[in-house]
Short mmCIF file of C-alpha atoms in Angstrom, two decimals:
data_model
loop_
_atom_site.label_atom_id
_atom_site.label_comp_id
_atom_site.label_asym_id
_atom_site.label_seq_id
_atom_site.Cartn_x
_atom_site.Cartn_y
_atom_site.Cartn_z
CA MET A 1 110.10 45.92 -110.65
CA LYS A 2 111.98 49.08 -109.71
CA LYS A 3 109.92 51.66 -107.89
CA SER A 4 110.55 54.32 -110.62
CA VAL A 5 109.26 52.03 -113.34
CA LYS A 6 106.15 51.23 -111.34
CA LEU A 7 105.53 54.92 -110.90
CA VAL A 8 105.59 55.39 -114.67
CA MET A 9 103.12 52.55 -115.08
CA ILE A 10 100.63 54.29 -112.71
CA ILE A 11 101.19 57.70 -114.31
CA VAL A 12 100.99 56.57 -117.93
CA LEU A 13 97.66 54.90 -117.26
CA LEU A 14 96.23 58.39 -116.76
CA MET A 15 96.20 58.63 -120.53
CA ALA A 16 96.03 54.93 -121.52
CA GLY A 17 93.31 53.52 -123.66
CA GLY A 18 92.53 56.54 -125.84
CA CYS A 19 89.17 56.93 -127.40
CA THR A 20 86.85 53.94 -128.01
CA THR A 21 83.60 53.60 -129.91
CA GLN A 22 80.09 52.73 -128.91
CA LYS A 23 78.21 50.03 -130.73
CA LYS A 24 74.85 48.40 -130.25
CA GLU A 25 75.02 45.03 -128.49
CA GLU A 26 72.55 42.72 -126.81
CA ASN A 27 72.42 42.26 -123.06
CA THR A 28 72.86 45.93 -122.40
CA ARG A 29 72.69 47.10 -118.76
CA ILE A 30 72.29 50.17 -116.66
CA ILE A 31 75.68 51.21 -115.33
CA ASP A 32 75.69 52.95 -111.94
CA THR A 33 78.27 55.72 -112.09
CA SER A 34 76.75 58.01 -109.49
CA MET A 35 79.60 57.46 -107.03
CA PHE A 36 81.90 59.19 -109.52
CA LEU A 37 79.52 62.18 -109.93
CA TYR A 38 80.03 65.29 -107.81
CA LYS A 39 78.06 68.47 -107.50
CA VAL A 40 80.41 71.38 -107.07
CA SER A 41 78.86 74.53 -105.56
CA ASP A 42 80.10 78.03 -104.71
CA GLN A 43 78.97 80.12 -101.81
CA LYS A 44 76.27 81.81 -103.91
CA GLY A 45 74.57 78.56 -104.83
CA GLY A 46 75.96 78.27 -108.32
CA TYR A 47 76.93 74.79 -109.38
CA SER A 48 78.24 72.44 -112.03
CA TYR A 49 78.93 68.71 -112.11
CA LEU A 50 82.34 67.00 -112.00
CA PHE A 51 82.34 63.43 -113.25
CA GLY A 52 85.04 60.80 -113.28
CA THR A 53 84.86 58.76 -116.40
CA PHE A 54 86.92 55.85 -117.72
CA HIS A 55 88.41 55.36 -121.15
CA PRO A 56 88.34 51.55 -121.64
CA GLY A 57 84.87 49.90 -121.70
CA ARG A 58 83.54 46.70 -120.27
CA TYR A 59 79.78 46.18 -120.47
CA PRO A 60 77.27 47.14 -123.18
CA ILE A 61 75.44 50.23 -121.95
CA LYS A 62 71.69 50.68 -121.94
CA SER A 63 71.97 53.82 -119.87
CA LEU A 64 73.73 55.28 -116.86
CA ASP A 65 72.01 55.48 -113.50
CA LYS A 66 69.13 57.97 -113.00
CA VAL A 67 71.22 60.47 -111.06
CA THR A 68 73.89 60.77 -113.70
CA GLU A 69 71.34 60.82 -116.53
CA LYS A 70 69.52 63.69 -114.77
CA ALA A 71 72.75 65.62 -114.42
CA LEU A 72 73.50 65.13 -118.11
CA ASP A 73 70.00 66.15 -119.10
CA GLU A 74 70.03 69.43 -117.10
CA SER A 75 73.53 70.54 -118.04
CA ASP A 76 73.98 73.50 -120.39
CA SER A 77 77.13 71.97 -121.85
CA ILE A 78 78.69 68.52 -121.59
CA TYR A 79 82.49 68.54 -121.50
CA LEU A 80 84.90 65.67 -122.01
CA GLU A 81 88.67 65.77 -122.33
CA CYS A 82 88.61 65.60 -126.12
CA ASP A 83 86.43 65.08 -129.15
CA MET A 84 85.85 61.35 -129.73
CA LYS A 85 85.28 61.74 -133.43
CA PRO A 86 87.53 64.42 -134.84
CA SER A 87 87.07 65.40 -138.48
CA SER A 88 89.30 63.83 -141.15
CA LYS A 89 91.13 67.11 -141.50
CA GLU A 90 91.76 67.34 -137.73
CA THR A 91 92.88 63.68 -137.72
CA GLU A 92 95.34 64.31 -140.57
CA GLU A 93 96.80 67.33 -138.74
CA ILE A 94 97.34 65.56 -135.40
CA THR A 95 98.69 62.21 -136.63
CA LYS A 96 102.04 63.93 -137.34
CA TYR A 97 102.67 63.90 -133.66
CA ASN A 98 102.70 60.05 -133.64
CA THR A 99 106.14 60.00 -135.19
CA TYR A 100 107.86 62.62 -133.09
CA ASN A 101 110.59 61.06 -130.94
CA SER A 102 109.95 57.72 -132.55
CA ILE A 103 111.40 54.50 -131.16
CA ARG A 104 113.79 54.31 -134.16
CA ASP A 105 114.91 57.91 -133.78
CA LEU A 106 115.71 57.27 -130.15
CA GLY A 107 117.65 54.08 -130.91
CA LEU A 108 115.31 51.84 -128.93
CA GLU A 109 114.43 49.29 -131.62
CA ASP A 110 115.90 46.40 -129.65
CA LYS A 111 113.45 47.04 -126.81
CA TYR A 112 110.62 47.28 -129.35
CA GLU A 113 111.65 43.91 -130.86
CA ASN A 114 111.24 42.41 -127.41
CA LEU A 115 107.68 43.75 -127.24
CA MET A 116 106.86 42.34 -130.69
CA LYS A 117 107.60 38.89 -129.34
CA GLN A 118 105.08 39.31 -126.53
CA TYR A 119 102.06 41.09 -128.01
CA LYS A 120 100.00 39.95 -130.97
CA SER A 121 98.99 43.53 -131.73
CA LEU A 122 102.72 44.19 -132.51
CA LYS A 123 103.94 40.90 -133.94
CA GLY A 124 105.41 41.12 -137.38
CA LYS A 125 105.10 44.93 -137.45
CA PRO A 126 108.64 46.31 -137.23
CA GLY A 127 107.39 49.46 -138.99
CA TYR A 128 105.69 50.58 -135.83
CA ALA A 129 109.12 51.50 -134.57
CA LEU A 130 108.59 54.67 -136.61
CA TYR A 131 106.03 55.73 -133.99
CA ASN A 132 106.63 57.05 -130.48
CA VAL A 133 106.20 55.07 -127.31
CA PHE A 134 102.66 56.35 -126.55
CA VAL A 135 101.39 54.96 -129.85
CA ILE A 136 102.93 51.60 -128.89
CA ASN A 137 101.28 51.86 -125.47
CA SER A 138 97.91 52.42 -127.09
CA LEU A 139 98.40 49.44 -129.43
CA ILE A 140 99.33 47.25 -126.45
CA ASN A 141 96.19 48.33 -124.55
CA SER A 142 94.24 47.00 -127.60
CA ASP A 143 96.07 43.67 -127.62
CA PRO A 144 93.72 40.70 -127.72
CA GLU A 145 95.33 39.03 -124.69
CA VAL A 146 95.24 42.26 -122.66
CA LEU A 147 91.56 42.85 -123.57
CA ASN A 148 90.64 39.28 -122.72
CA LYS A 149 92.48 38.89 -119.41
CA ALA A 150 91.63 42.37 -118.15
CA ASN A 151 88.01 41.95 -119.28
CA ILE A 152 88.08 45.06 -121.45
CA SER A 153 85.72 45.75 -124.35
CA LYS A 154 87.05 47.81 -127.29
CA PHE A 155 83.55 49.29 -127.29
CA ASN A 156 81.13 50.58 -124.72
CA ALA A 157 83.33 53.06 -122.88
CA ILE A 158 81.55 55.31 -120.36
CA ASP A 159 82.93 58.47 -121.87
CA ASN A 160 81.90 57.47 -125.36
CA TYR A 161 78.31 56.98 -124.13
CA ILE A 162 78.48 60.50 -122.68
CA TYR A 163 79.92 61.83 -125.88
CA GLU A 164 77.03 60.43 -127.96
CA TYR A 165 74.57 61.83 -125.39
CA ALA A 166 76.12 65.26 -125.88
CA GLN A 167 75.98 64.91 -129.66
CA LYS A 168 72.25 64.33 -129.49
CA LYS A 169 71.85 67.43 -127.30
CA LYS A 170 74.30 69.41 -129.50
CA ASN A 171 76.08 70.76 -126.46
CA PHE A 172 79.45 69.05 -126.46
CA LYS A 173 82.64 70.88 -125.53
CA GLU A 174 86.27 69.85 -125.10
CA VAL A 175 88.29 70.47 -121.99
CA GLU A 176 91.64 70.00 -123.61
CA GLY A 177 91.42 68.55 -127.11
CA ILE A 178 93.31 65.72 -128.83
CA GLU A 179 96.02 67.98 -130.30
CA PHE A 180 96.84 69.33 -126.81
CA GLN A 181 97.16 65.80 -125.43
CA MET A 182 99.32 64.55 -128.29
CA LYS A 183 101.66 67.55 -128.05
CA LEU A 184 101.95 66.84 -124.32
CA LEU A 185 102.93 63.23 -124.95
CA THR A 186 105.35 64.23 -127.65
CA GLU A 187 107.15 66.52 -125.31
CA LEU A 188 107.62 63.71 -122.81
CA SER A 189 108.41 60.77 -125.10
CA GLY A 190 112.07 61.67 -125.65
CA ASP A 191 112.99 61.56 -121.96
CA TYR A 192 110.81 58.67 -120.82
CA SER A 193 110.53 56.25 -123.73
CA GLU A 194 113.13 53.74 -122.52
CA THR A 195 111.57 53.44 -119.08
CA ILE A 196 108.06 53.05 -120.54
CA LEU A 197 109.21 50.36 -122.97
CA ASP A 198 110.75 48.48 -120.05
CA ASN A 199 107.51 48.88 -118.21
CA LEU A 200 105.46 47.51 -121.11
CA ALA A 201 107.74 44.52 -121.40
CA ASN A 202 106.25 43.24 -118.11
CA LYS A 203 103.06 41.96 -119.76
CA GLU A 204 101.73 40.36 -116.57
CA MET A 205 101.94 43.69 -114.77
CA VAL A 206 100.35 45.59 -117.67
CA ILE A 207 97.40 43.15 -117.63
CA LYS A 208 97.14 43.21 -113.78
CA SER A 209 97.17 47.03 -113.62
CA ALA A 210 94.57 47.39 -116.42
CA LYS A 211 92.28 44.82 -114.78
CA GLU A 212 92.56 46.30 -111.29
CA ASP A 213 91.80 49.80 -112.62
CA LEU A 214 88.71 48.64 -114.49
CA ASP A 215 87.55 46.37 -111.70
CA ALA A 216 87.65 49.34 -109.28
CA TYR A 217 85.73 51.55 -111.62
CA TYR A 218 82.87 49.15 -112.36
CA SER A 219 82.57 48.19 -108.66
CA GLY A 220 82.40 51.92 -107.72
CA ASN A 221 85.56 51.70 -105.60
CA THR A 222 86.59 55.38 -105.45
CA GLN A 223 88.85 54.66 -102.50
CA TYR A 224 91.05 52.60 -104.77
CA TYR A 225 91.82 55.66 -106.86
CA GLU A 226 92.26 57.85 -103.73
CA ASP A 227 94.78 55.41 -102.30
CA GLU A 228 96.58 54.89 -105.61
CA GLN A 229 97.13 58.58 -106.28
CA ASN A 230 98.34 59.28 -102.69
CA LEU A 231 100.63 56.26 -102.79
CA LEU A 232 102.14 57.62 -106.04
CA LEU A 233 102.83 60.98 -104.42
CA ASN A 234 104.34 59.28 -101.35
CA GLN A 235 106.60 57.16 -103.53
CA LEU A 236 107.73 60.24 -105.47
CA GLU A 237 108.86 61.73 -102.16
CA GLN A 238 110.98 58.66 -101.34
CA LEU A 239 113.03 58.74 -104.58
CA ASN A 240 116.61 60.02 -104.65
CA ASP A 241 116.99 63.63 -105.75
CA SER A 242 117.71 62.90 -109.46
CA ASP A 243 114.93 60.38 -109.92
CA LYS A 244 112.52 62.53 -107.92
CA GLU A 245 113.11 65.55 -110.18
CA LYS A 246 112.60 63.44 -113.28
CA TYR A 247 109.42 61.65 -112.30
CA GLU A 248 107.94 64.58 -110.45
CA LYS A 249 108.23 66.57 -113.70
CA TYR A 250 106.55 63.76 -115.53
CA TRP A 251 103.68 63.57 -113.06
CA ASN A 252 103.28 67.34 -112.95
CA ILE A 253 102.97 67.60 -116.71
CA LEU A 254 100.68 64.60 -117.22
CA ALA A 255 98.58 64.94 -114.09
CA TYR A 256 98.89 67.86 -111.71
CA ASN A 257 99.05 70.72 -114.18
CA ARG A 258 96.14 69.21 -116.06
CA ASN A 259 94.18 68.77 -112.81
CA ILE A 260 94.53 72.52 -112.20
CA PHE A 261 93.38 73.32 -115.72
CA MET A 262 90.38 71.03 -115.44
CA LYS A 263 89.48 72.50 -112.04
CA ASP A 264 89.63 75.97 -113.51
CA THR A 265 87.41 74.90 -116.40
CA LEU A 266 84.75 73.81 -113.90
CA ALA A 267 85.22 76.99 -111.77
CA ASP A 268 84.78 79.18 -114.87
CA SER A 269 81.56 77.35 -115.68
CA ILE A 270 80.11 78.20 -112.23
CA HIS A 271 81.29 81.78 -112.41
CA ASN A 272 79.54 82.16 -115.79
CA ASN A 273 76.27 80.99 -114.18
CA LYS A 274 76.23 77.72 -116.15
CA HIS A 275 75.25 74.34 -114.97
CA ASP A 276 77.75 72.20 -116.90
CA PHE A 277 78.85 68.58 -116.79
CA ILE A 278 82.65 68.18 -116.77
CA GLY A 279 83.70 64.65 -117.39
CA VAL A 280 87.40 63.71 -117.14
CA GLY A 281 89.41 60.57 -116.49
CA CYS A 282 88.57 59.44 -112.90
CA LYS A 283 92.20 59.34 -111.88
CA HIS A 284 92.31 63.13 -112.15
CA LEU A 285 89.69 63.48 -109.42
CA TYR A 286 91.32 61.79 -106.45
CA GLY A 287 94.28 62.15 -104.10
CA LYS A 288 95.95 65.04 -102.31
CA LYS A 289 96.47 66.88 -105.55
CA GLY A 290 93.35 65.72 -107.39
CA ILE A 291 90.60 67.99 -108.70
CA ILE A 292 88.28 67.33 -105.77
CA GLN A 293 90.86 68.47 -103.26
CA LEU A 294 91.90 71.43 -105.43
CA LEU A 295 88.26 72.56 -105.53
CA LYS A 296 87.88 72.18 -101.76
CA ASP A 297 91.10 74.21 -101.25
CA ASP A 298 89.49 76.99 -103.31
CA GLY A 299 86.43 77.04 -101.05
CA TYR A 300 83.95 75.03 -103.19
CA LEU A 301 81.52 72.55 -101.69
CA VAL A 302 82.01 69.15 -103.36
CA GLU A 303 79.21 66.64 -102.76
CA CYS A 304 79.12 63.09 -104.08
CA MET A 305 75.83 62.32 -105.80
CA LYS A 306 75.71 58.67 -104.80
#
Protein backbone atom coordinates (compact mmCIF):
# COMPACT_ATOMS: atom_id res chain seq x y z
CA MET A 1 0.00 0.00 0.00
CA LYS A 2 1.33 3.42 -0.89
CA LYS A 3 2.36 5.54 2.08
CA SER A 4 -0.09 8.32 1.14
CA VAL A 5 -3.01 5.90 1.06
CA LYS A 6 -2.06 4.48 4.46
CA LEU A 7 -1.94 8.02 5.83
CA VAL A 8 -5.50 8.59 4.68
CA MET A 9 -6.56 5.36 6.39
CA ILE A 10 -5.16 6.55 9.71
CA ILE A 11 -6.62 10.03 9.34
CA VAL A 12 -10.09 8.98 8.22
CA LEU A 13 -10.41 6.70 11.25
CA LEU A 14 -10.48 9.87 13.34
CA MET A 15 -14.09 10.19 12.27
CA ALA A 16 -14.96 6.59 11.42
CA GLY A 17 -17.80 4.72 13.03
CA GLY A 18 -20.17 7.59 13.67
CA CYS A 19 -22.73 7.41 16.42
CA THR A 20 -23.94 4.12 17.83
CA THR A 21 -26.71 3.21 20.20
CA GLN A 22 -26.80 1.67 23.63
CA LYS A 23 -29.05 -1.28 24.37
CA LYS A 24 -29.57 -3.49 27.36
CA GLU A 25 -27.73 -6.81 27.17
CA GLU A 26 -26.81 -9.59 29.52
CA ASN A 27 -23.27 -10.16 30.73
CA THR A 28 -22.62 -6.46 31.20
CA ARG A 29 -19.27 -5.47 32.63
CA ILE A 30 -17.50 -2.55 34.26
CA ILE A 31 -15.21 -0.95 31.69
CA ASP A 32 -12.04 0.68 33.02
CA THR A 33 -11.46 3.87 31.04
CA SER A 34 -9.52 5.77 33.72
CA MET A 35 -6.31 5.70 31.69
CA PHE A 36 -8.07 7.88 29.10
CA LEU A 37 -9.26 10.39 31.73
CA TYR A 38 -7.18 13.49 32.49
CA LYS A 39 -7.61 16.25 35.02
CA VAL A 40 -6.57 19.55 33.44
CA SER A 41 -5.73 22.33 35.93
CA ASP A 42 -4.65 25.95 35.67
CA GLN A 43 -2.29 27.74 38.04
CA LYS A 44 -5.21 28.96 40.17
CA GLY A 45 -6.43 25.45 40.86
CA GLY A 46 -9.37 25.52 38.46
CA TYR A 47 -9.89 22.30 36.58
CA SER A 48 -12.00 20.33 34.14
CA TYR A 49 -11.72 16.80 32.79
CA LEU A 50 -10.51 15.69 29.37
CA PHE A 51 -11.60 12.22 28.31
CA GLY A 52 -10.67 10.13 25.29
CA THR A 53 -13.68 8.15 24.13
CA PHE A 54 -14.19 5.71 21.28
CA HIS A 55 -16.99 5.59 18.74
CA PRO A 56 -17.35 1.84 17.97
CA GLY A 57 -18.39 -0.37 20.88
CA ARG A 58 -17.32 -3.83 21.98
CA TYR A 59 -18.69 -5.02 25.34
CA PRO A 60 -22.07 -4.47 27.05
CA ILE A 61 -21.52 -1.79 29.68
CA LYS A 62 -22.72 -2.04 33.27
CA SER A 63 -20.77 1.08 34.22
CA LEU A 64 -17.41 2.72 33.75
CA ASP A 65 -14.74 2.57 36.45
CA LYS A 66 -15.25 4.44 39.73
CA VAL A 67 -12.82 7.23 38.86
CA THR A 68 -14.52 8.08 35.57
CA GLU A 69 -17.99 7.74 37.08
CA LYS A 70 -16.99 10.17 39.85
CA ALA A 71 -15.70 12.67 37.29
CA LEU A 72 -18.97 12.41 35.36
CA ASP A 73 -21.02 12.82 38.51
CA GLU A 74 -19.24 15.96 39.73
CA SER A 75 -19.09 17.71 36.36
CA ASP A 76 -21.26 20.77 35.74
CA SER A 77 -21.64 19.87 32.08
CA ILE A 78 -20.78 16.78 30.05
CA TYR A 79 -19.53 17.46 26.52
CA LEU A 80 -19.22 15.09 23.58
CA GLU A 81 -18.35 15.91 19.99
CA CYS A 82 -21.98 15.81 18.88
CA ASP A 83 -25.53 14.97 19.89
CA MET A 84 -26.10 11.22 19.60
CA LYS A 85 -29.83 11.58 19.04
CA PRO A 86 -30.58 14.70 16.99
CA SER A 87 -34.21 15.65 16.46
CA SER A 88 -36.00 14.57 13.28
CA LYS A 89 -35.86 18.16 12.05
CA GLU A 90 -32.11 18.38 12.64
CA THR A 91 -31.62 15.01 10.95
CA GLU A 92 -33.57 16.15 7.92
CA GLU A 93 -31.50 19.32 7.67
CA ILE A 94 -28.12 17.60 7.85
CA THR A 95 -28.78 14.60 5.61
CA LYS A 96 -28.47 16.88 2.57
CA TYR A 97 -24.72 16.88 3.11
CA ASN A 98 -24.61 13.13 2.40
CA THR A 99 -25.04 13.74 -1.32
CA TYR A 100 -22.57 16.60 -1.78
CA ASN A 101 -19.61 15.47 -3.93
CA SER A 102 -21.27 12.12 -4.47
CA ILE A 103 -19.38 9.21 -5.98
CA ARG A 104 -21.51 9.50 -9.12
CA ASP A 105 -20.92 13.25 -9.44
CA LEU A 106 -17.18 12.66 -9.19
CA GLY A 107 -17.23 9.91 -11.82
CA LEU A 108 -15.97 7.21 -9.44
CA GLU A 109 -18.72 4.62 -9.88
CA ASP A 110 -16.26 2.00 -11.19
CA LYS A 111 -14.41 2.11 -7.87
CA TYR A 112 -17.68 1.89 -5.96
CA GLU A 113 -18.69 -1.18 -8.02
CA ASN A 114 -15.47 -2.83 -6.85
CA LEU A 115 -16.45 -2.16 -3.23
CA MET A 116 -19.94 -3.61 -3.80
CA LYS A 117 -18.33 -6.92 -4.69
CA GLN A 118 -16.45 -7.02 -1.39
CA TYR A 119 -18.84 -5.78 1.32
CA LYS A 120 -22.24 -7.24 2.14
CA SER A 121 -23.38 -3.86 3.44
CA LEU A 122 -23.02 -2.50 -0.12
CA LYS A 123 -23.87 -5.49 -2.31
CA GLY A 124 -26.73 -4.88 -4.70
CA LYS A 125 -27.00 -1.21 -3.75
CA PRO A 126 -25.73 0.80 -6.72
CA GLY A 127 -27.93 3.68 -5.56
CA TYR A 128 -25.45 4.36 -2.78
CA ALA A 129 -23.23 5.90 -5.45
CA LEU A 130 -25.46 8.97 -5.00
CA TYR A 131 -23.77 9.50 -1.61
CA ASN A 132 -20.31 10.80 -0.84
CA VAL A 133 -17.35 8.69 0.18
CA PHE A 134 -17.75 9.30 3.92
CA VAL A 135 -21.24 7.77 3.88
CA ILE A 136 -19.75 4.73 2.14
CA ASN A 137 -16.98 4.63 4.75
CA SER A 138 -19.59 4.59 7.52
CA LEU A 139 -21.54 1.79 5.82
CA ILE A 140 -18.37 -0.27 5.44
CA ASN A 141 -17.60 0.17 9.13
CA SER A 142 -21.02 -1.40 9.79
CA ASP A 143 -20.39 -4.32 7.46
CA PRO A 144 -21.09 -7.72 9.11
CA GLU A 145 -17.66 -9.12 8.24
CA VAL A 146 -15.88 -6.02 9.53
CA LEU A 147 -17.89 -6.07 12.75
CA ASN A 148 -17.25 -9.77 13.28
CA LYS A 149 -13.53 -9.91 12.49
CA ALA A 150 -12.70 -6.68 14.33
CA ASN A 151 -14.89 -7.74 17.27
CA ILE A 152 -17.03 -4.59 17.09
CA SER A 153 -20.52 -4.25 18.52
CA LYS A 154 -22.97 -1.94 16.76
CA PHE A 155 -24.11 -1.09 20.28
CA ASN A 156 -22.45 -0.34 23.61
CA ALA A 157 -20.10 2.43 22.54
CA ILE A 158 -18.33 4.28 25.36
CA ASP A 159 -19.44 7.69 24.15
CA ASN A 160 -23.05 6.58 23.92
CA TYR A 161 -22.95 5.42 27.55
CA ILE A 162 -21.65 8.86 28.50
CA TYR A 163 -24.32 10.54 26.39
CA GLU A 164 -27.10 8.67 28.18
CA TYR A 165 -25.47 9.52 31.52
CA ALA A 166 -25.57 13.22 30.56
CA GLN A 167 -29.18 12.94 29.43
CA LYS A 168 -30.16 11.68 32.88
CA LYS A 169 -28.30 14.58 34.51
CA LYS A 170 -29.70 17.00 31.89
CA ASN A 171 -26.30 18.61 31.44
CA PHE A 172 -25.24 17.53 27.94
CA LYS A 173 -23.44 19.93 25.58
CA GLU A 174 -21.86 19.56 22.14
CA VAL A 175 -18.26 20.41 21.37
CA GLU A 176 -18.82 20.63 17.61
CA GLY A 177 -22.17 19.26 16.47
CA ILE A 178 -23.11 16.86 13.68
CA GLU A 179 -23.72 19.57 11.09
CA PHE A 180 -20.23 20.99 11.65
CA GLN A 181 -18.68 17.56 11.15
CA MET A 182 -20.73 16.79 8.04
CA LYS A 183 -19.85 20.14 6.46
CA LEU A 184 -16.21 19.41 7.19
CA LEU A 185 -16.36 16.04 5.45
CA THR A 186 -18.26 17.52 2.53
CA GLU A 187 -15.51 20.08 1.98
CA LEU A 188 -12.91 17.31 1.80
CA SER A 189 -14.75 14.66 -0.17
CA GLY A 190 -14.18 16.19 -3.60
CA ASP A 191 -10.38 16.17 -3.33
CA TYR A 192 -9.87 12.90 -1.48
CA SER A 193 -12.66 10.55 -2.55
CA GLU A 194 -10.65 8.54 -5.05
CA THR A 195 -7.84 7.90 -2.57
CA ILE A 196 -10.28 6.90 0.18
CA LEU A 197 -12.14 4.50 -2.14
CA ASP A 198 -8.82 2.88 -3.07
CA ASN A 199 -8.08 2.60 0.64
CA LEU A 200 -11.45 0.99 1.43
CA ALA A 201 -10.90 -1.54 -1.36
CA ASN A 202 -8.22 -3.17 0.81
CA LYS A 203 -10.70 -4.95 3.06
CA GLU A 204 -8.03 -6.85 4.96
CA MET A 205 -6.33 -3.58 5.96
CA VAL A 206 -9.66 -1.96 6.88
CA ILE A 207 -10.45 -4.83 9.25
CA LYS A 208 -6.90 -4.94 10.65
CA SER A 209 -6.86 -1.20 11.37
CA ALA A 210 -10.30 -1.24 13.00
CA LYS A 211 -9.38 -4.22 15.20
CA GLU A 212 -6.02 -2.80 16.26
CA ASP A 213 -7.61 0.52 17.21
CA LEU A 214 -10.32 -1.11 19.29
CA ASP A 215 -7.93 -3.64 20.86
CA ALA A 216 -5.72 -0.76 21.98
CA TYR A 217 -8.62 1.12 23.52
CA TYR A 218 -10.10 -1.77 25.49
CA SER A 219 -6.66 -2.81 26.75
CA GLY A 220 -5.94 0.77 27.87
CA ASN A 221 -2.94 1.10 25.55
CA THR A 222 -2.59 4.89 25.31
CA GLN A 223 0.95 4.52 23.96
CA TYR A 224 -0.49 2.92 20.83
CA TYR A 225 -2.32 6.15 20.00
CA GLU A 226 0.67 8.30 20.94
CA ASP A 227 2.92 6.32 18.61
CA GLU A 228 0.34 6.22 15.82
CA GLN A 229 -0.22 9.98 15.77
CA ASN A 230 3.49 10.77 15.90
CA LEU A 231 4.19 8.24 13.14
CA LEU A 232 1.56 9.91 10.99
CA LEU A 233 3.21 13.31 11.43
CA ASN A 234 6.64 11.86 10.67
CA GLN A 235 5.32 10.22 7.50
CA LEU A 236 3.75 13.49 6.40
CA GLU A 237 7.16 15.11 6.62
CA GLN A 238 8.68 12.45 4.36
CA LEU A 239 6.24 12.96 1.46
CA ASN A 240 7.24 14.88 -1.64
CA ASP A 241 6.15 18.52 -1.71
CA SER A 242 2.91 18.07 -3.67
CA ASP A 243 1.71 15.08 -1.64
CA LYS A 244 2.80 16.72 1.60
CA GLU A 245 0.74 19.83 0.89
CA LYS A 246 -2.32 17.73 0.01
CA TYR A 247 -2.28 15.36 2.98
CA GLU A 248 -1.09 17.96 5.46
CA LYS A 249 -4.14 20.04 4.53
CA TYR A 250 -6.33 16.98 5.03
CA TRP A 251 -4.82 16.26 8.44
CA ASN A 252 -4.98 19.88 9.57
CA ILE A 253 -8.68 20.16 8.72
CA LEU A 254 -9.76 16.80 10.15
CA ALA A 255 -7.44 16.68 13.14
CA TYR A 256 -5.16 19.54 14.12
CA ASN A 257 -7.59 22.46 13.72
CA ARG A 258 -10.22 20.49 15.60
CA ASN A 259 -7.70 19.64 18.32
CA ILE A 260 -7.13 23.36 18.87
CA PHE A 261 -10.86 24.04 19.01
CA MET A 262 -11.43 21.20 21.48
CA LYS A 263 -8.50 22.41 23.62
CA ASP A 264 -10.00 25.91 23.66
CA THR A 265 -13.40 24.52 24.68
CA LEU A 266 -11.81 22.90 27.73
CA ALA A 267 -9.75 26.00 28.55
CA ASP A 268 -12.89 28.18 28.38
CA SER A 269 -14.57 25.78 30.79
CA ILE A 270 -11.80 26.28 33.36
CA HIS A 271 -11.72 30.05 32.85
CA ASN A 272 -15.47 30.18 33.53
CA ASN A 273 -14.91 28.40 36.87
CA LYS A 274 -16.68 25.26 35.68
CA HIS A 275 -15.76 21.67 36.37
CA ASP A 276 -16.76 20.10 33.06
CA PHE A 277 -16.20 16.72 31.41
CA ILE A 278 -15.00 17.07 27.80
CA GLY A 279 -15.18 13.75 25.95
CA VAL A 280 -13.76 13.53 22.41
CA GLY A 281 -12.39 10.76 20.21
CA CYS A 282 -9.23 9.43 21.89
CA LYS A 283 -7.08 9.97 18.80
CA HIS A 284 -7.45 13.71 19.30
CA LEU A 285 -5.66 13.50 22.65
CA TYR A 286 -2.29 12.08 21.72
CA GLY A 287 0.82 12.89 19.74
CA LYS A 288 2.96 15.99 19.27
CA LYS A 289 -0.04 18.01 18.10
CA GLY A 290 -2.71 16.32 20.24
CA ILE A 291 -4.89 18.09 22.80
CA ILE A 292 -2.79 16.97 25.77
CA GLN A 293 0.39 18.47 24.34
CA LEU A 294 -1.46 21.64 23.25
CA LEU A 295 -2.72 22.09 26.81
CA LYS A 296 0.75 21.56 28.26
CA ASP A 297 2.15 24.10 25.79
CA ASP A 298 -0.39 26.60 27.13
CA GLY A 299 0.80 26.04 30.69
CA TYR A 300 -1.89 23.68 31.99
CA LEU A 301 -1.14 20.76 34.28
CA VAL A 302 -2.47 17.55 32.70
CA GLU A 303 -2.69 14.55 35.05
CA CYS A 304 -3.82 11.07 34.06
CA MET A 305 -6.44 9.77 36.52
CA LYS A 306 -5.43 6.11 36.26
